[in-house]
Amino acid sequence: KDVNELGAKHNIYNQNMKLRFWQSAEMMRSFSSALANREFIVYYQPKVTLSSGDVVGVEALVRWQKKDGKIIPPNDFIPQFEQTGAIIKLDFYVYEEVLKQIRNWVELGLDIVPVSINLSRCHAENKNLYDEIMGLTKKYNIAPKYIEFEITESAFTHNAQYLIEVLTKFREYGFNISMDDFGAGYSFLNALYEIPVNILKLDKGFLKPSEVSAKQREIIKQVVVLAKNIDLNIVCEGVETKEQAEFLLGIGCDMAQGYFYAKPMPLEDLKHYLNNQKVKQQLSKS
Ligand code: C2E
Ligand code: MG
Ligand code: MG
Ligand code: MG
């Protein structure tokens, strides 16, 4: 009986493996056709200075818009894309979409909003990272000061030396590099001097509990002080309330991103959002 049970379990295990294999094969097929059909769309979330609320940049955040119009959030497909390596292609696709957009702003003579692009930890194994990014940047002839690459600490758990070399070249060229989700789980303090970043993005988890404890406040405060003392800009993500914004302003945090200011939005909405901001500024001046 026991043997039979074991055999049955083994079968289920095998079936699960097969299922997973087919699911990921299926996933890759649908990825390729989605890419060809331009089903991946870029949303933009404003990043503001805490003191004035002025927009200082936007973060590009990908969505998958299926043929039926349904929009799939990145957390529902990026983990699979990271397993199969498809994420590398997707990141370059998103970067190219962003470059086209900036070129468009340049051509229309509009103000240029700096854009942040997320780079997956998979790029630690991508030997083409430097060439591909430089090739695209030159193709669209965009100044590096308008571009920021966001990368999480978890990217540095292997091949760290390789990634550090590439990012160092990016910094030298003039791109901004930020450490995304800082403090979320893999934090190691030597990251702050070994990895060539010039911006820290404090993970939204820090602000999560509605009653942020005195201890948490102190930690956020000291991270902000530390960042400033070593000349890093600091952005706090996940700001949802006025109280959080006031607290962050009070401890000297420079910039913030979060639903309190704006959610990620499609390009059309971003245009309106930026126009309204301008009107607000003019009204407050007059
Ligand atoms: P992330 O890079 O940390 O991006 C910030 C995430 O926080 C976004 O989720 C954003 O919508 C969300 N967020 C912003 N403000 C608030 C807030 O006030 N409250 C809450 N609860 N959430 C807020 P989103 O757009 O669902 O993206 C999730 C993650 O997917 C991103 O986290 C990023 O790691 C990844 N991702 C998105 N686009 C790309 C991409 O083009 N390439 C790669 N490699 N990863 C991407
Ligand atoms: Mg990010
Ligand atoms: Mg990220
Ligand atoms: Mg983040």
XYZ file of C-alpha atoms and ligand atoms in Angstrom:
335
model
C 0.000 0.000 0.000
C 2.786 2.333 1.030
C 4.598 1.621 -2.203
C 1.464 2.410 -4.163
C 1.008 5.626 -2.297
C 4.569 6.600 -2.995
C 4.098 5.734 -6.643
C 0.969 7.857 -6.772
C 2.775 10.773 -5.191
C 5.623 10.377 -7.604
C 3.171 10.473 -10.471
C 1.555 13.614 -9.179
C 5.006 15.124 -8.810
C 5.846 14.224 -12.393
C 2.566 15.579 -13.640
C 3.181 18.828 -11.782
C 6.610 19.122 -13.365
C 5.159 18.512 -16.791
C 2.398 20.983 -16.173
C 4.900 23.590 -15.080
C 7.049 22.896 -18.103
C 4.096 23.355 -20.439
C 2.936 26.410 -18.590
C 6.326 28.032 -19.000
C 6.604 26.916 -22.642
C 3.140 28.353 -23.179
C 4.203 31.489 -21.345
C 7.188 31.944 -23.644
C 5.072 31.505 -26.758
C 2.572 34.038 -25.543
C 5.434 36.358 -24.550
C 6.849 36.369 -28.059
C 3.523 37.022 -29.699
C 2.606 39.659 -27.097
C 5.866 41.428 -27.820
C 5.230 41.296 -31.565
C 1.654 42.530 -31.073
C 2.840 45.370 -28.832
C 0.694 44.212 -25.926
C 3.176 45.536 -23.377
C 2.419 49.095 -22.458
C 4.281 51.539 -20.296
C 2.587 53.358 -17.440
C 4.271 56.300 -15.772
C 4.177 57.239 -12.111
C 5.263 60.756 -11.118
C 8.016 61.315 -8.596
C 7.836 64.635 -6.744
C 9.961 66.815 -4.488
C 8.451 66.669 -1.022
C 8.869 70.362 -0.296
C 6.948 71.695 -3.310
C 5.160 68.715 -4.821
C 6.770 69.528 -8.183
C 7.201 66.579 -10.540
C 10.897 65.800 -10.948
C 10.601 62.601 -12.899
C 8.479 59.561 -13.654
C 8.991 55.831 -13.261
C 8.199 53.589 -16.216
C 6.136 50.589 -15.068
C 5.140 47.929 -17.558
C 1.679 46.395 -17.918
C 0.434 43.608 -20.148
C -2.699 44.615 -21.967
C -4.321 41.451 -23.312
C -6.327 41.436 -26.525
C -9.582 41.565 -24.556
C -8.382 44.819 -22.990
C -7.638 43.268 -19.601
C -4.594 44.771 -17.953
C -2.252 42.388 -16.137
C 0.007 43.916 -13.450
C 3.753 43.170 -13.560
C 3.778 41.108 -10.374
C 1.617 38.559 -12.208
C 4.076 37.924 -15.041
C 7.518 39.265 -14.151
C 8.381 36.372 -11.805
C 7.797 33.876 -14.666
C 9.656 36.096 -17.115
C 12.581 36.147 -14.712
C 12.642 32.364 -14.616
C 12.751 32.071 -18.373
C 14.980 35.064 -19.069
C 12.276 36.785 -21.141
C 12.519 39.733 -18.771
C 15.776 40.811 -20.406
C 14.039 41.368 -23.736
C 11.116 43.036 -22.013
C 13.357 45.484 -20.130
C 15.004 46.541 -23.395
C 11.599 46.874 -25.020
C 10.407 49.135 -22.189
C 13.618 51.151 -22.418
C 13.143 51.659 -26.151
C 9.518 52.750 -25.634
C 10.765 55.285 -23.083
C 13.494 56.563 -25.401
C 10.950 57.024 -28.208
C 8.802 58.999 -25.810
C 11.623 61.277 -24.706
C 12.612 61.824 -28.368
C 9.018 62.824 -28.998
C 9.133 65.402 -26.174
C 12.373 66.762 -27.605
C 10.915 67.044 -31.094
C 7.760 68.758 -29.860
C 9.866 71.198 -27.879
C 8.199 70.123 -24.632
C 9.791 69.987 -21.213
C 11.572 66.714 -20.772
C 10.657 64.630 -17.773
C 13.451 62.330 -16.613
C 12.371 58.678 -16.660
C 13.372 55.761 -14.429
C 13.502 52.268 -15.882
C 13.567 49.078 -13.810
C 16.310 46.616 -14.633
C 15.689 43.053 -13.514
C 18.225 41.217 -11.366
C 18.566 38.851 -14.362
C 20.842 41.414 -16.023
C 23.591 40.219 -13.680
C 23.855 37.380 -16.191
C 23.305 39.448 -19.302
C 26.587 40.023 -21.099
C 24.918 42.428 -23.544
C 23.658 44.848 -20.946
C 26.154 47.631 -21.631
C 26.166 47.368 -25.436
C 22.409 47.112 -25.723
C 21.695 50.073 -23.441
C 24.328 52.247 -25.111
C 23.180 51.221 -28.586
C 19.578 52.182 -27.880
C 20.524 55.420 -26.135
C 22.599 56.500 -29.128
C 19.979 55.380 -31.628
C 17.511 57.852 -30.103
C 20.207 60.347 -29.217
C 18.989 60.968 -25.671
C 21.151 62.655 -23.039
C 21.912 60.310 -20.132
C 20.825 62.848 -17.536
C 17.216 62.099 -18.484
C 17.609 58.421 -17.683
C 17.711 56.607 -14.385
C 18.087 52.856 -13.998
C 16.559 51.225 -10.946
C 18.024 48.009 -9.681
C 17.319 46.078 -6.514
C 19.906 44.826 -4.076
C 18.923 41.243 -4.840
C 20.605 41.719 -8.238
C 23.961 41.697 -6.483
C 23.680 38.298 -4.869
C 25.757 36.773 -7.664
C 27.953 38.173 -10.453
C 28.040 41.342 -8.375
C 31.458 42.309 -9.744
C 30.243 42.175 -13.326
C 27.172 44.252 -12.598
C 29.192 46.800 -10.634
C 31.543 47.222 -13.610
C 28.670 47.883 -16.007
C 26.919 50.278 -13.631
C 30.176 52.130 -13.036
C 30.440 52.727 -16.794
C 26.811 53.884 -16.850
C 27.495 56.380 -14.043
C 30.590 57.649 -15.858
C 28.532 58.164 -18.979
C 26.027 60.224 -16.989
C 23.103 57.935 -16.275
C 21.565 57.984 -12.817
C 21.415 54.720 -10.937
C 19.112 54.059 -8.052
C 18.936 51.252 -5.563
C 15.305 50.176 -5.703
C 13.381 48.722 -2.748
C 16.222 49.639 -0.410
C 15.886 47.969 2.946
C 13.403 45.378 1.752
C 15.287 42.237 2.539
C 18.765 41.896 1.125
C 20.211 45.048 2.612
C 23.864 44.933 3.236
C 25.521 48.178 4.196
C 28.583 47.708 2.003
C 26.131 47.973 -0.906
C 26.119 51.685 -0.172
C 29.774 52.113 -1.051
C 30.443 49.188 -3.347
C 27.564 49.677 -5.744
C 27.823 52.841 -7.853
C 24.393 54.284 -7.123
C 23.555 57.938 -6.635
C 19.960 57.535 -5.503
C 18.349 55.393 -2.816
C 14.720 54.397 -3.130
C 13.408 53.471 0.271
C 11.139 50.461 0.037
C 7.448 51.146 0.421
C 7.314 48.510 3.164
C 8.794 51.040 5.571
C 5.599 53.059 5.453
C 3.225 50.099 5.248
C 1.779 49.623 8.731
C -0.747 52.354 9.386
C 0.825 52.902 12.799
C 4.506 53.199 11.975
C 6.241 52.494 15.273
C 8.687 54.870 16.939
C 11.439 52.386 16.132
C 10.560 52.346 12.425
C 10.453 56.135 12.340
C 13.910 56.267 13.863
C 15.254 53.789 11.313
C 13.829 55.721 8.355
C 15.183 58.936 9.817
C 18.680 57.547 10.261
C 18.720 56.027 6.769
C 17.801 59.438 5.365
C 20.581 61.103 7.398
C 23.076 58.444 6.320
C 22.107 58.786 2.654
C 22.470 62.565 2.757
C 25.844 62.362 4.480
C 27.236 60.234 1.694
C 25.670 62.396 -1.032
C 22.917 60.072 -2.130
C 19.560 61.435 -3.165
C 16.724 59.744 -1.424
C 13.264 58.883 -2.695
C 10.615 57.336 -0.508
C 8.166 55.086 -2.337
C 4.654 54.113 -1.322
C 3.595 57.454 0.153
C -0.171 57.189 0.523
C -1.115 59.803 3.097
C -0.509 63.433 3.927
C 0.833 62.401 7.350
C 3.472 60.215 5.733
C 4.481 63.018 3.371
C 4.781 65.476 6.268
C 6.804 63.045 8.335
C 9.212 62.452 5.430
C 9.572 66.145 4.752
C 10.276 66.689 8.442
C 13.175 64.257 8.513
C 14.784 65.736 5.397
C 13.762 63.263 2.711
C 14.023 64.904 -0.741
C 11.613 63.085 -2.972
C 8.599 60.838 -2.844
C 6.479 58.632 -5.014
C 3.125 57.155 -4.132
C -0.627 57.084 -4.509
C -0.896 60.225 -2.380
C 0.531 62.121 -5.357
C -0.435 59.938 -8.296
C -0.849 56.339 -9.374
C 0.983 54.920 -12.377
C -0.934 56.082 -15.467
C -0.915 55.694 -19.237
C 0.915 58.291 -21.305
C -2.249 60.187 -22.283
C -3.135 60.726 -18.629
C 0.421 61.718 -17.815
C 0.212 64.516 -20.394
C -2.888 65.912 -18.692
C -1.360 65.442 -15.274
C 1.769 67.376 -16.247
C -0.284 70.155 -17.862
C -2.403 70.540 -14.736
C 0.739 70.707 -12.625
C 2.005 73.547 -14.780
C -1.249 75.457 -14.470
C -1.120 74.986 -10.689
C 2.418 76.361 -10.584
C 1.466 79.383 -12.658
C -1.563 80.067 -10.480
C 0.504 79.848 -7.323
C 3.025 82.300 -8.788
C 0.471 84.896 -9.864
P 8.933 48.835 -8.129
O 10.018 49.065 -9.088
O 9.286 48.923 -6.685
O 7.805 49.903 -8.501
C 6.965 50.511 -7.563
C 5.677 49.738 -7.388
O 4.960 50.299 -6.281
C 4.727 49.860 -8.579
O 3.959 48.657 -8.689
C 3.822 51.003 -8.151
O 2.570 51.010 -8.785
C 3.673 50.680 -6.694
N 3.280 51.860 -5.907
C 3.581 53.150 -6.143
N 3.056 53.964 -5.200
C 2.409 53.156 -4.327
C 1.645 53.402 -3.137
O 1.471 54.534 -2.683
N 1.124 52.310 -2.514
C 1.304 51.045 -2.987
N 0.746 50.052 -2.306
N 2.012 50.786 -4.110
C 2.547 51.825 -4.770
P 3.723 47.939 -10.085
O 3.578 48.947 -11.177
O 2.642 46.935 -9.889
O 5.106 47.195 -10.313
C 5.531 46.193 -9.443
C 6.969 45.827 -9.676
O 7.137 45.219 -10.955
C 7.916 47.020 -9.690
O 8.232 47.413 -8.366
C 9.093 46.447 -10.421
O 9.933 45.712 -9.555
C 8.431 45.504 -11.400
N 8.405 46.142 -12.739
C 7.505 46.981 -13.272
N 7.856 47.338 -14.530
C 9.023 46.693 -14.796
C 9.892 46.630 -15.946
O 9.697 47.274 -17.006
N 10.992 45.838 -15.822
C 11.269 45.120 -14.685
N 12.372 44.371 -14.670
N 10.490 45.165 -13.603
C 9.369 45.943 -13.658
Mg 11.213 50.676 -9.310
Mg 11.930 47.644 -9.208
Mg 10.504 49.837 -5.550
